[in-house]
XYZ file of C-alpha atoms in Angstrom:
730
model
C -47.977 -17.266 -8.547
C -50.463 -14.495 -9.254
C -53.310 -14.745 -11.746
C -51.665 -12.479 -14.258
C -48.825 -14.930 -14.614
C -51.204 -17.865 -14.989
C -53.255 -16.101 -17.654
C -50.196 -15.735 -19.840
C -50.212 -19.467 -20.404
C -54.013 -19.890 -20.603
C -54.146 -20.299 -24.385
C -52.238 -23.535 -24.445
C -53.700 -27.035 -23.898
C -52.235 -30.426 -23.194
C -51.634 -32.955 -25.875
C -49.934 -36.300 -26.142
C -48.013 -37.468 -29.217
C -51.062 -39.211 -30.656
C -53.234 -36.156 -30.291
C -50.594 -34.004 -31.906
C -50.949 -35.955 -35.102
C -54.662 -35.467 -35.145
C -54.821 -31.848 -34.003
C -55.839 -29.269 -36.493
C -53.399 -26.451 -37.078
C -55.453 -23.698 -38.519
C -53.658 -20.417 -37.936
C -54.812 -17.297 -39.617
C -52.040 -16.040 -41.834
C -51.329 -12.346 -42.137
C -50.288 -10.763 -45.416
C -46.561 -10.846 -45.969
C -44.695 -7.768 -46.975
C -43.075 -8.302 -50.331
C -39.981 -6.353 -49.272
C -39.369 -8.592 -46.310
C -38.368 -12.153 -47.100
C -40.633 -14.752 -45.625
C -38.285 -16.666 -43.336
C -41.071 -18.724 -41.760
C -41.021 -22.382 -42.801
C -44.062 -23.992 -44.247
C -46.505 -25.741 -41.960
C -45.549 -29.398 -41.523
C -48.012 -32.084 -42.373
C -49.778 -34.163 -39.781
C -47.738 -37.247 -40.641
C -44.472 -35.393 -40.259
C -45.561 -33.952 -36.946
C -46.601 -37.391 -35.724
C -43.249 -38.894 -36.702
C -41.279 -36.124 -34.972
C -43.469 -36.223 -31.901
C -43.119 -39.979 -31.487
C -39.334 -39.857 -31.898
C -38.533 -36.850 -29.693
C -41.406 -36.936 -27.213
C -42.744 -33.526 -28.212
C -39.302 -31.871 -27.984
C -39.057 -30.907 -31.615
C -37.468 -27.548 -32.325
C -39.780 -24.725 -33.286
C -38.727 -23.384 -36.665
C -39.803 -19.915 -35.571
C -37.513 -20.063 -32.566
C -34.362 -19.190 -34.491
C -31.961 -17.056 -32.491
C -31.448 -13.512 -33.669
C -28.470 -11.473 -32.404
C -28.454 -7.700 -32.500
C -25.266 -5.613 -32.640
C -22.589 -5.831 -29.956
C -24.922 -6.292 -27.028
C -25.431 -10.009 -27.576
C -29.126 -9.686 -26.740
C -31.040 -12.524 -28.365
C -34.673 -13.324 -29.035
C -34.783 -17.090 -28.913
C -37.415 -19.816 -28.607
C -40.205 -17.273 -28.571
C -43.605 -18.875 -28.098
C -46.627 -17.480 -29.831
C -50.357 -18.199 -29.716
C -53.294 -17.011 -31.694
C -56.277 -15.194 -30.237
C -58.683 -14.145 -32.883
C -56.690 -12.516 -35.661
C -53.696 -11.537 -33.454
C -50.438 -13.329 -32.901
C -49.131 -12.746 -29.377
C -45.601 -13.535 -28.209
C -44.683 -14.912 -24.828
C -41.664 -16.448 -23.134
C -42.080 -19.610 -21.102
C -40.173 -19.984 -17.850
C -39.844 -23.704 -17.508
C -38.751 -23.787 -13.891
C -41.579 -21.685 -12.405
C -43.771 -23.936 -10.253
C -47.103 -23.224 -8.716
C -48.016 -24.030 -5.122
C -50.144 -27.006 -6.207
C -47.109 -28.664 -7.792
C -48.005 -27.988 -11.442
C -45.309 -26.454 -13.540
C -46.303 -23.248 -15.241
C -46.248 -23.988 -18.947
C -46.981 -27.738 -18.509
C -49.850 -29.253 -20.420
C -51.763 -30.125 -17.237
C -51.635 -26.613 -15.823
C -52.458 -24.981 -19.125
C -55.460 -27.224 -19.615
C -56.804 -26.068 -16.264
C -56.257 -22.424 -17.143
C -57.895 -22.825 -20.534
C -60.933 -24.418 -18.992
C -61.243 -21.726 -16.306
C -60.700 -18.732 -18.615
C -62.519 -19.930 -21.701
C -65.559 -17.727 -21.004
C -67.427 -17.044 -24.232
C -64.616 -18.263 -26.466
C -65.861 -20.531 -29.159
C -64.722 -24.102 -29.436
C -63.066 -23.235 -32.712
C -60.993 -20.524 -31.128
C -60.040 -22.823 -28.247
C -59.117 -25.532 -30.695
C -56.993 -23.063 -32.632
C -55.223 -21.979 -29.452
C -54.567 -25.548 -28.388
C -53.224 -26.514 -31.750
C -50.981 -23.462 -31.830
C -49.714 -24.223 -28.377
C -49.013 -27.839 -29.026
C -47.272 -27.102 -32.262
C -44.458 -25.041 -30.682
C -43.392 -26.397 -27.263
C -40.928 -23.992 -25.579
C -37.365 -24.953 -24.758
C -35.145 -22.943 -22.356
C -37.021 -19.700 -23.048
C -36.400 -18.078 -19.645
C -35.982 -14.305 -19.539
C -32.518 -14.897 -18.084
C -31.243 -15.595 -21.605
C -31.617 -11.894 -22.360
C -28.516 -11.475 -20.210
C -26.457 -14.498 -21.290
C -24.998 -15.845 -24.504
C -26.166 -19.410 -24.971
C -23.493 -22.127 -24.792
C -23.612 -25.873 -24.376
C -24.987 -26.467 -20.873
C -23.737 -23.001 -19.919
C -24.284 -19.305 -20.443
C -21.786 -16.483 -20.912
C -22.715 -13.329 -19.036
C -23.064 -10.359 -21.347
C -21.817 -7.971 -18.641
C -18.764 -9.645 -17.080
C -18.094 -12.405 -19.683
C -18.111 -15.050 -16.969
C -19.245 -18.495 -18.090
C -21.843 -20.043 -15.768
C -22.780 -23.697 -16.132
C -26.349 -24.887 -15.624
C -28.306 -28.092 -15.772
C -30.408 -28.976 -18.785
C -33.657 -28.432 -16.923
C -32.873 -25.319 -14.849
C -31.293 -21.905 -15.236
C -31.189 -21.173 -11.521
C -27.401 -20.771 -11.514
C -27.680 -18.055 -14.174
C -30.282 -16.162 -12.175
C -28.190 -16.484 -9.045
C -25.237 -14.975 -10.892
C -27.318 -11.974 -11.943
C -28.727 -11.512 -8.457
C -25.306 -11.623 -6.746
C -22.999 -9.960 -9.282
C -25.282 -7.608 -11.198
C -27.884 -6.548 -8.689
C -28.800 -3.448 -10.662
C -29.842 -5.505 -13.702
C -33.592 -6.076 -13.964
C -34.581 -9.679 -14.666
C -38.215 -8.875 -15.511
C -39.772 -9.140 -18.937
C -39.807 -6.273 -21.413
C -43.187 -6.115 -23.103
C -43.650 -4.072 -26.275
C -46.943 -3.161 -27.879
C -46.298 -5.146 -31.009
C -48.927 -7.251 -32.727
C -46.951 -10.054 -34.336
C -43.714 -11.976 -34.092
C -42.595 -10.645 -37.471
C -43.208 -7.076 -36.312
C -41.158 -7.761 -33.168
C -38.219 -9.085 -35.199
C -38.427 -6.141 -37.544
C -38.581 -3.726 -34.609
C -35.468 -5.164 -33.002
C -33.539 -5.117 -36.263
C -34.262 -1.424 -36.731
C -33.068 -0.413 -33.261
C -29.513 0.538 -32.338
C -27.518 -1.763 -30.025
C -27.816 0.790 -27.218
C -31.614 0.881 -27.488
C -31.873 -2.913 -27.623
C -29.613 -3.233 -24.602
C -31.650 -0.735 -22.608
C -34.946 -2.449 -23.541
C -33.679 -5.754 -22.188
C -32.089 -4.403 -19.007
C -28.506 -4.407 -20.240
C -26.079 -1.525 -19.870
C -23.739 -0.650 -22.672
C -21.033 0.803 -20.419
C -20.744 -2.416 -18.420
C -18.180 -4.070 -20.652
C -15.840 -6.876 -19.766
C -12.329 -5.926 -18.687
C -8.936 -7.367 -19.516
C -6.690 -9.516 -17.367
C -4.442 -6.508 -16.744
C -7.393 -4.523 -15.419
C -8.346 -7.400 -13.143
C -4.804 -7.555 -11.736
C -4.765 -3.795 -11.204
C -8.038 -3.927 -9.283
C -6.737 -6.811 -7.160
C -3.570 -4.816 -6.415
C -5.597 -1.806 -5.336
C -7.746 -4.006 -3.122
C -4.686 -5.484 -1.412
C -3.140 -2.034 -0.977
C -6.354 -0.815 0.629
C -6.372 -3.733 3.068
C -2.675 -3.579 3.943
C -2.305 0.198 4.182
C -5.373 0.592 6.399
C -4.545 -2.534 8.425
C -7.948 -4.050 7.699
C -8.877 -7.721 8.165
C -9.129 -9.985 5.150
C -12.775 -10.594 6.013
C -13.494 -7.108 4.663
C -13.986 -8.616 1.215
C -16.838 -10.763 2.557
C -18.765 -7.788 3.900
C -22.077 -7.185 2.114
C -21.661 -3.424 2.454
C -18.187 -3.592 0.893
C -19.489 -5.740 -1.961
C -22.286 -3.279 -2.613
C -19.816 -0.393 -2.589
C -17.509 -2.122 -5.093
C -20.457 -3.055 -7.277
C -21.442 0.586 -7.447
C -17.935 1.520 -8.591
C -17.483 -1.330 -11.075
C -20.220 -3.954 -11.358
C -17.967 -6.099 -13.559
C -15.334 -6.562 -10.863
C -15.613 -9.921 -9.116
C -14.292 -9.439 -5.581
C -11.915 -12.261 -4.627
C -12.772 -14.247 -1.549
C -11.021 -13.922 1.778
C -8.927 -17.047 1.262
C -7.858 -15.981 -2.220
C -6.704 -12.593 -0.920
C -4.782 -14.091 2.011
C -3.318 -17.158 0.340
C -3.018 -16.293 -3.348
C -2.918 -12.546 -4.047
C -0.955 -11.652 -0.911
C 1.738 -14.261 -1.547
C 1.976 -13.413 -5.235
C 2.515 -9.713 -4.561
C 4.985 -10.526 -1.785
C 7.121 -12.654 -4.110
C 7.116 -9.938 -6.778
C 7.968 -7.229 -4.253
C 10.850 -9.272 -2.832
C 12.259 -9.783 -6.303
C 11.961 -6.087 -7.057
C 13.928 -5.211 -3.894
C 16.571 -7.791 -4.815
C 16.959 -6.298 -8.283
C 17.301 -2.816 -6.823
C 19.940 -3.856 -4.295
C 21.869 -5.686 -7.025
C 22.417 -2.346 -8.772
C 23.788 -0.587 -5.675
C 27.421 -0.674 -4.582
C 27.003 0.362 -0.934
C 24.239 -0.489 1.520
C 23.722 0.565 5.137
C 21.532 -1.354 7.577
C 19.415 -0.406 10.592
C 18.382 -2.913 13.231
C 15.786 -2.591 15.952
C 13.441 -4.737 18.008
C 9.867 -4.431 19.200
C 8.301 -6.415 22.076
C 4.619 -7.134 21.503
C 1.989 -7.055 24.237
C 1.845 -10.863 24.272
C 5.608 -11.107 24.946
C 6.387 -11.774 21.301
C 9.487 -9.975 20.038
C 9.923 -8.859 16.437
C 13.226 -7.863 14.845
C 13.376 -5.613 11.802
C 16.229 -5.008 9.382
C 16.082 -2.192 6.821
C 18.473 -1.366 3.989
C 19.447 2.170 2.991
C 21.189 3.103 -0.228
C 21.567 5.792 -2.895
C 19.867 4.962 -6.180
C 20.786 5.902 -9.733
C 19.101 9.295 -9.352
C 21.289 9.985 -6.329
C 18.437 10.065 -3.857
C 18.123 8.298 -0.520
C 16.095 5.086 -0.608
C 15.071 2.623 2.081
C 13.692 -0.904 1.836
C 12.476 -3.206 4.558
C 14.291 -6.528 4.271
C 12.491 -8.425 7.000
C 10.407 -7.956 10.113
C 9.735 -11.283 11.741
C 9.241 -12.923 15.094
C 12.481 -13.680 16.928
C 11.794 -16.976 18.675
C 15.338 -17.755 19.857
C 17.318 -16.299 22.788
C 18.442 -12.712 22.217
C 22.160 -13.430 22.202
C 24.726 -11.652 20.070
C 25.469 -14.823 18.093
C 21.802 -15.481 17.275
C 21.290 -11.863 16.212
C 24.406 -11.963 14.022
C 23.234 -15.191 12.379
C 19.798 -13.696 11.754
C 21.322 -10.596 10.126
C 23.591 -12.699 7.913
C 20.702 -14.926 6.871
C 18.538 -11.941 5.881
C 21.203 -10.161 3.826
C 22.107 -13.447 2.134
C 18.471 -13.874 1.120
C 18.691 -10.517 -0.674
C 22.115 -11.262 -2.200
C 23.877 -8.508 -0.234
C 27.519 -9.231 0.551
C 29.187 -8.165 3.780
C 31.801 -6.201 1.840
C 29.085 -3.930 0.397
C 27.623 -3.077 3.821
C 28.867 0.355 4.878
C 27.681 -0.044 8.469
C 24.824 -0.917 10.811
C 22.892 1.535 12.970
C 21.454 0.202 16.252
C 20.769 1.440 19.740
C 23.428 1.115 22.435
C 22.308 -2.221 23.859
C 25.332 -4.466 24.390
C 24.024 -7.592 22.647
C 23.319 -5.651 19.427
C 26.663 -3.909 19.418
C 28.388 -7.236 19.999
C 26.433 -8.798 17.118
C 27.697 -6.067 14.777
C 31.264 -6.685 15.909
C 30.849 -10.415 15.225
C 30.004 -9.523 11.625
C 33.124 -7.305 11.335
C 30.993 -4.317 10.368
C 31.088 -0.679 11.395
C 28.631 0.256 14.136
C 26.971 3.654 14.409
C 24.865 4.389 17.512
C 21.378 5.644 16.805
C 21.216 9.396 17.325
C 17.578 9.385 18.418
C 18.071 6.613 20.997
C 21.261 8.168 22.303
C 19.694 11.589 22.724
C 16.598 10.120 24.362
C 18.543 8.051 26.882
C 20.787 11.005 27.845
C 17.880 13.389 28.490
C 15.838 10.822 30.445
C 18.816 10.030 32.701
C 19.529 13.690 33.379
C 15.873 14.477 34.158
C 15.527 11.526 36.514
C 18.692 12.327 38.492
C 18.059 16.074 38.895
C 14.377 17.096 38.810
C 12.803 13.697 39.370
C 10.959 14.825 42.544
C 9.174 17.635 40.681
C 8.204 15.244 37.907
C 6.608 12.895 40.449
C 4.536 15.730 41.952
C 3.250 16.670 38.509
C 2.316 13.069 37.729
C 0.356 12.667 40.956
C -1.758 15.768 40.331
C -2.431 14.776 36.715
C -3.469 11.296 37.849
C -5.981 12.832 40.282
C -7.548 14.955 37.561
C -7.645 12.024 35.129
C -9.443 9.846 37.689
C -11.906 12.549 38.833
C -14.438 13.724 36.247
C -15.556 16.517 38.549
C -12.040 17.890 38.742
C -11.639 17.692 34.980
C -14.917 19.543 34.417
C -13.947 22.135 37.004
C -10.612 22.729 35.237
C -12.332 23.253 31.898
C -14.829 25.655 33.486
C -12.090 27.730 35.114
C -10.166 27.886 31.825
C -13.277 29.270 30.139
C -13.846 31.837 32.883
C -10.262 33.060 32.596
C -10.508 33.256 28.788
C -7.735 30.711 28.431
C -7.547 27.915 25.848
C -8.981 24.619 27.030
C -5.797 22.579 27.262
C -6.102 19.087 28.689
C -3.468 17.695 30.999
C -1.221 15.036 29.504
C 0.491 12.144 31.214
C 3.967 11.253 30.023
C 5.464 8.036 28.703
C 8.544 7.367 30.870
C 10.551 5.925 27.966
C 10.266 9.120 25.866
C 11.687 12.397 27.052
C 9.613 14.317 24.490
C 6.409 13.214 26.227
C 7.851 14.324 29.586
C 8.649 17.708 28.080
C 5.086 18.044 26.730
C 3.673 17.037 30.113
C 5.693 19.705 31.939
C 4.866 22.355 29.345
C 1.127 21.640 29.401
C 1.086 21.553 33.219
C 2.844 24.912 33.430
C 0.503 26.457 30.844
C -2.427 25.545 33.130
C -0.817 27.045 36.246
C -3.606 29.521 37.002
C -6.577 27.169 36.435
C -4.812 24.352 38.287
C -4.112 26.441 41.389
C -7.723 27.648 41.387
C -9.073 24.113 41.138
C -6.720 22.739 43.771
C -7.761 25.472 46.187
C -11.515 25.363 45.518
C -11.703 21.566 45.678
C -9.275 21.401 48.639
C -7.126 18.793 46.927
C -3.984 17.831 48.802
C -0.675 18.383 46.989
C 2.972 19.138 47.756
C 3.713 21.661 45.010
C 5.619 24.763 46.065
C 6.272 28.036 44.305
C 9.860 26.918 43.698
C 8.601 23.955 41.735
C 6.854 26.233 39.253
C 10.161 28.014 38.676
C 11.869 24.671 38.107
C 9.239 23.802 35.529
C 9.703 27.069 33.634
C 13.474 26.738 33.520
C 13.295 23.075 32.549
C 11.071 23.976 29.623
C 13.673 26.473 28.403
C 16.458 23.906 28.637
C 14.578 21.008 27.041
C 13.037 23.033 24.226
C 16.226 22.764 22.155
C 16.324 18.997 22.651
C 12.686 18.671 21.699
C 13.388 20.502 18.425
C 16.309 18.156 17.673
C 14.162 15.093 18.366
C 11.419 16.329 16.043
C 13.930 16.935 13.252
C 15.395 13.465 13.691
C 11.991 11.776 13.620
C 10.333 13.834 10.900
C 12.919 13.617 8.132
C 12.949 10.523 5.970
C 16.726 10.258 6.075
C 18.826 11.998 8.717
C 22.463 12.166 7.656
C 25.175 11.574 10.289
C 26.590 15.017 9.487
C 23.308 16.667 10.512
C 23.188 14.644 13.726
C 26.750 15.666 14.590
C 25.978 19.323 13.928
C 22.863 19.186 16.128
C 24.912 17.757 18.996
C 27.340 20.654 18.782
C 24.497 23.176 18.657
C 22.783 21.589 21.674
C 26.020 21.795 23.653
C 26.455 25.459 22.753
C 22.867 26.485 23.515
C 22.788 24.602 26.820
C 26.095 26.184 27.822
C 24.616 29.602 27.149
C 21.742 28.851 29.538
C 24.204 28.031 32.313
C 25.203 31.685 32.417
C 21.731 32.594 33.653
C 20.223 32.344 37.147
C 19.027 28.757 37.367
C 17.729 26.669 40.213
C 20.269 24.174 41.484
C 18.366 21.180 40.154
C 17.993 22.730 36.698
C 21.620 23.828 36.688
C 22.738 20.289 37.505
C 20.522 18.909 34.747
C 21.986 21.288 32.160
C 25.542 20.504 33.275
C 24.883 16.765 32.997
C 23.448 17.196 29.508
C 26.553 19.028 28.318
C 28.872 16.410 29.791
C 27.058 13.471 28.232
C 26.703 15.140 24.827
C 30.394 16.041 24.748
C 31.252 12.380 25.248
C 29.580 11.512 21.948
C 32.286 11.361 19.317
C 32.132 9.002 16.385
C 34.701 9.022 13.562
C 32.044 8.318 10.922
C 30.016 11.324 12.066
C 33.071 13.581 11.945
C 34.008 12.399 8.457
C 30.481 12.994 7.191
C 30.499 16.532 8.603
C 33.729 17.366 6.799
C 32.392 15.910 3.535
C 29.086 17.763 3.829
C 29.332 20.899 1.619
C 26.969 22.662 4.034
C 29.392 22.335 6.989
C 32.975 21.351 6.127
C 35.528 23.239 8.239
C 32.968 25.285 10.207
C 31.637 22.157 11.900
C 34.990 21.846 13.734
C 35.079 25.292 15.284
C 37.451 25.368 18.262
C 38.234 21.694 17.662
C 41.488 21.791 15.732
C 42.679 18.425 16.967
C 39.485 16.688 15.936
C 39.646 18.381 12.551
C 43.239 17.249 11.959
C 42.386 13.646 12.834
C 39.367 13.667 10.543
C 41.383 15.231 7.708
C 44.106 12.569 7.902
C 41.535 9.785 8.051
C 39.802 10.978 4.892
C 43.137 11.175 3.078
C 43.808 7.545 4.004
C 40.353 6.534 2.792
C 40.883 8.375 -0.493
C 44.197 6.681 -1.285
C 42.669 3.434 -2.674
C 40.561 5.488 -5.057
C 43.590 7.296 -6.427
C 45.602 6.000 -9.351
C 48.951 4.388 -8.592
C 52.196 5.840 -9.754
C 51.876 6.910 -13.305
C 54.120 5.056 -15.719
C 56.869 7.491 -16.704
C 58.628 6.622 -19.955
C 62.316 5.784 -19.693
C 64.453 8.619 -21.055
C 66.934 6.310 -22.710
C 64.176 4.339 -24.436
C 62.405 7.491 -25.584
C 65.373 9.190 -27.230
C 67.684 6.252 -27.896
C 66.887 6.327 -31.576
C 68.090 9.909 -31.912
C 71.509 10.664 -30.411
C 71.113 14.366 -30.987
C 67.871 14.461 -28.993
C 69.387 12.322 -26.278
C 72.242 14.721 -25.826
C 70.119 17.870 -25.949
C 66.899 16.989 -23.961
C 67.961 14.294 -21.479
C 68.375 16.625 -18.474
C 65.060 18.350 -19.035
C 63.178 15.064 -19.390
C 64.672 13.740 -16.150
C 63.459 16.799 -14.237
C 59.928 16.394 -15.636
C 59.836 12.717 -14.654
C 60.860 13.520 -11.088
C 58.048 16.049 -10.726
C 55.504 13.622 -12.201
C 56.543 10.875 -9.794
C 56.197 13.207 -6.832
C 52.770 14.558 -7.827
C 51.412 11.112 -8.668
C 51.778 9.962 -5.066
C 48.264 8.826 -3.903
C 48.492 10.721 -0.617
C 49.541 13.922 -2.342
C 46.775 13.624 -4.904
C 44.243 12.912 -2.136
C 45.326 15.978 -0.163
C 45.195 18.145 -3.274
C 41.644 17.054 -4.094
C 40.486 17.377 -0.475
C 41.993 20.858 -0.132
C 40.319 21.978 -3.334
C 36.960 20.730 -2.015
C 37.375 22.465 1.357
C 38.192 25.749 -0.368
C 35.040 25.551 -2.497
C 31.974 27.623 -1.605
C 29.547 26.434 1.042
C 25.967 25.649 0.114
C 22.822 26.596 2.030
C 21.582 24.412 4.885
C 18.382 23.813 2.972
C 20.258 22.589 -0.114
C 20.667 18.922 -0.980
C 24.272 17.788 -0.432
C 23.793 14.711 -2.602
C 22.716 16.851 -5.522
C 25.807 19.042 -5.069
C 28.089 16.014 -5.179
C 26.325 14.687 -8.250
C 26.927 17.993 -10.025
C 30.617 18.048 -8.985
C 31.427 14.407 -9.681
C 33.902 15.220 -12.443
C 35.578 17.847 -10.298
C 36.131 15.582 -7.274
C 35.971 12.000 -8.633
C 37.671 10.268 -5.692
C 35.739 12.162 -3.033
C 32.554 11.388 -4.935
C 33.171 7.638 -4.566
C 33.874 8.037 -0.861
C 30.713 10.075 -0.354
C 28.645 7.319 -1.990
C 30.044 4.892 0.555
C 29.465 7.052 3.630
C 26.346 9.107 2.932
C 24.100 6.044 2.613
C 24.436 5.506 6.379
C 21.486 6.983 8.311
C 21.987 8.693 11.656
C 19.219 6.797 13.452
C 17.139 3.647 13.327
C 13.901 5.619 13.069
C 12.955 3.751 9.840
C 12.774 0.551 11.896
C 10.628 2.274 14.500
C 8.233 3.344 11.757
C 7.924 -0.331 10.824
C 7.047 -1.163 14.413
C 4.421 1.561 14.448
C 2.712 -0.300 11.612
C 3.332 -3.595 13.372
C 1.561 -2.277 16.449
C -1.458 -1.371 14.363
C -1.426 -4.733 12.642
C -0.843 -6.917 15.660
C -2.399 -4.963 18.507
C -4.858 -2.241 17.593
C -6.682 -3.433 14.476
C -5.505 -6.950 13.687
C -5.310 -8.800 16.994
C -6.500 -12.006 15.261
C -4.057 -11.751 12.374
C -2.082 -14.933 11.800
C 1.554 -14.244 12.842
C 2.771 -15.722 9.553
C 1.017 -12.901 7.702
C 2.600 -10.093 9.773
C 6.008 -10.119 7.996
C 4.339 -10.250 4.589
C 1.916 -7.411 5.307
C 4.658 -5.213 6.765
C 6.970 -5.911 3.829
C 4.309 -4.828 1.350
C 3.431 -1.745 3.386
C 6.981 -0.471 3.609
C 8.175 -1.343 0.113
C 5.246 0.141 -1.846
C 4.410 -2.872 -4.004
């Protein structure tokens, strides 16, 4: 410890209990202000001091060390030690746990005797005696500067900044200092010295200052106030959202840089440990989120499901099941029910049992499930049949599989030539640099070549389009670098025509993947439009391979016909009868089916009062009105037939005005509920069904980030929980 620190304690000498009784205690008294009450106790006698010293081993409490609290800051001036030099009273705080290199404790009688002897200089023996007596009269107790930042408690201290209670031993305040150093790094632990001449002046000075000034003098900050339990929970929620949404590891909370960043935002916030986040907060939020989804599904009458699977890179397969429904505001909503590892054989029975177990966990009955959307794999379709539910093939998967098959069987040789050239450029940095240089020389955009993903036709389309856009630079590079290839001029024509044919399909795929909820009616309309636009291209001059591809696309698309899709198109106020142009037979079948579905919603035969009972009490009325009443009852019985009422309501809807394609059909039905009450109930049942299982694929996109890209070490048991919280916006 430096000399300046030692000199602070140089005015105090050692004394044993016997010497304390004999020591003189001559302290020069200063005049007392009459306006300020003299709170200092009278000087004890030598006998009293000897008795207290012998009983407490020099640990008697200094009467001048009374604690004084100022305002709301909780800053206290306690156990202040003072000594007398000449006519001045100086204050000092003793840090009991500071130890010098030689083993002497700073503030101990042995060390202070050495300092007094070394620094006495020209001081008179009387002055030294006065200093020693003053020192021995008021031994310090727990007077560390750390108490400027804590409220004193029994064997503990309450932090004035975060209100956390820190326990400490009787002889050390190290735990309090460690708390300040780790949780409140910006707080200064040094002493605050003021040019004040006496202890009474110091007390008076502090009393006159505002709480803000006192807090600033002692290193406290007024704005760093403790927060409530609700605020703590909100901060924990935000932390978990940050980790889950960004797919970050739980060890992020242990990072020193992250702790420093959070401390700068809110020094009062105590960051939970990694284990607390993973085992406590994560599970708590998961349980609450599950209950919230259950409560939401309990208030819905019809639910549609989507099922999909995702094979991981380590041969682990995950299955996901999502629920889709229309809420009280008549908007589409989706909730992930479960995404978990499927560790049993992928048979139709096991899949059906897994689906039933998941929907039972969320209290969803089979009768409320409007249908399940899956791809066209046989084991999934069979699982849906085992559950006696309606199956709707995924529009996106169906379209993708049709286009890939047609491309492979017709222009597959051209696709292979393109892939080989792209692979050569990807593997040769010189060729890549040469291509970029030629693009610059020709004032063309620097477009990089892209390799396709065989399982996605959209990537094949982008590959062909990008390759054809670089036709000039590619031919120049191939010729200048003498690279061998088998491309012919005919192949470039095939590429151009293929781009024209596949452009419509690429637009349909983007619409299906970009919208949050694709209705079956929109999917059915897009199929009809694709057939029409592809048929129009057949009238042009196409290469044989491209012509065969277009013909195959039309044939496969025309084979897609699902009753649910047709019914949704007729019930969509944007389409109705126009969606069945030149398809009168299909329209008639769909019309009759909707009438049958409406019948249960219609009222049964109205109860017609018996004529004899109605007019039996009045013979004159019976004679005069009986024929008329019979005719009215016959008409009422005929018009109250459920099928007739269903047809009348359906015809009135079809004759209503169409709405724009950009309008919301659900909103239209909500506004016309009273006008078409039975159709409204049927629409609620059918419109909750999505056209594709894209929501499940979005889940697997997150799963890939969690399990492959960013979180390869994530415990598999945490994957379902993290995905559930991500998708359901806890």
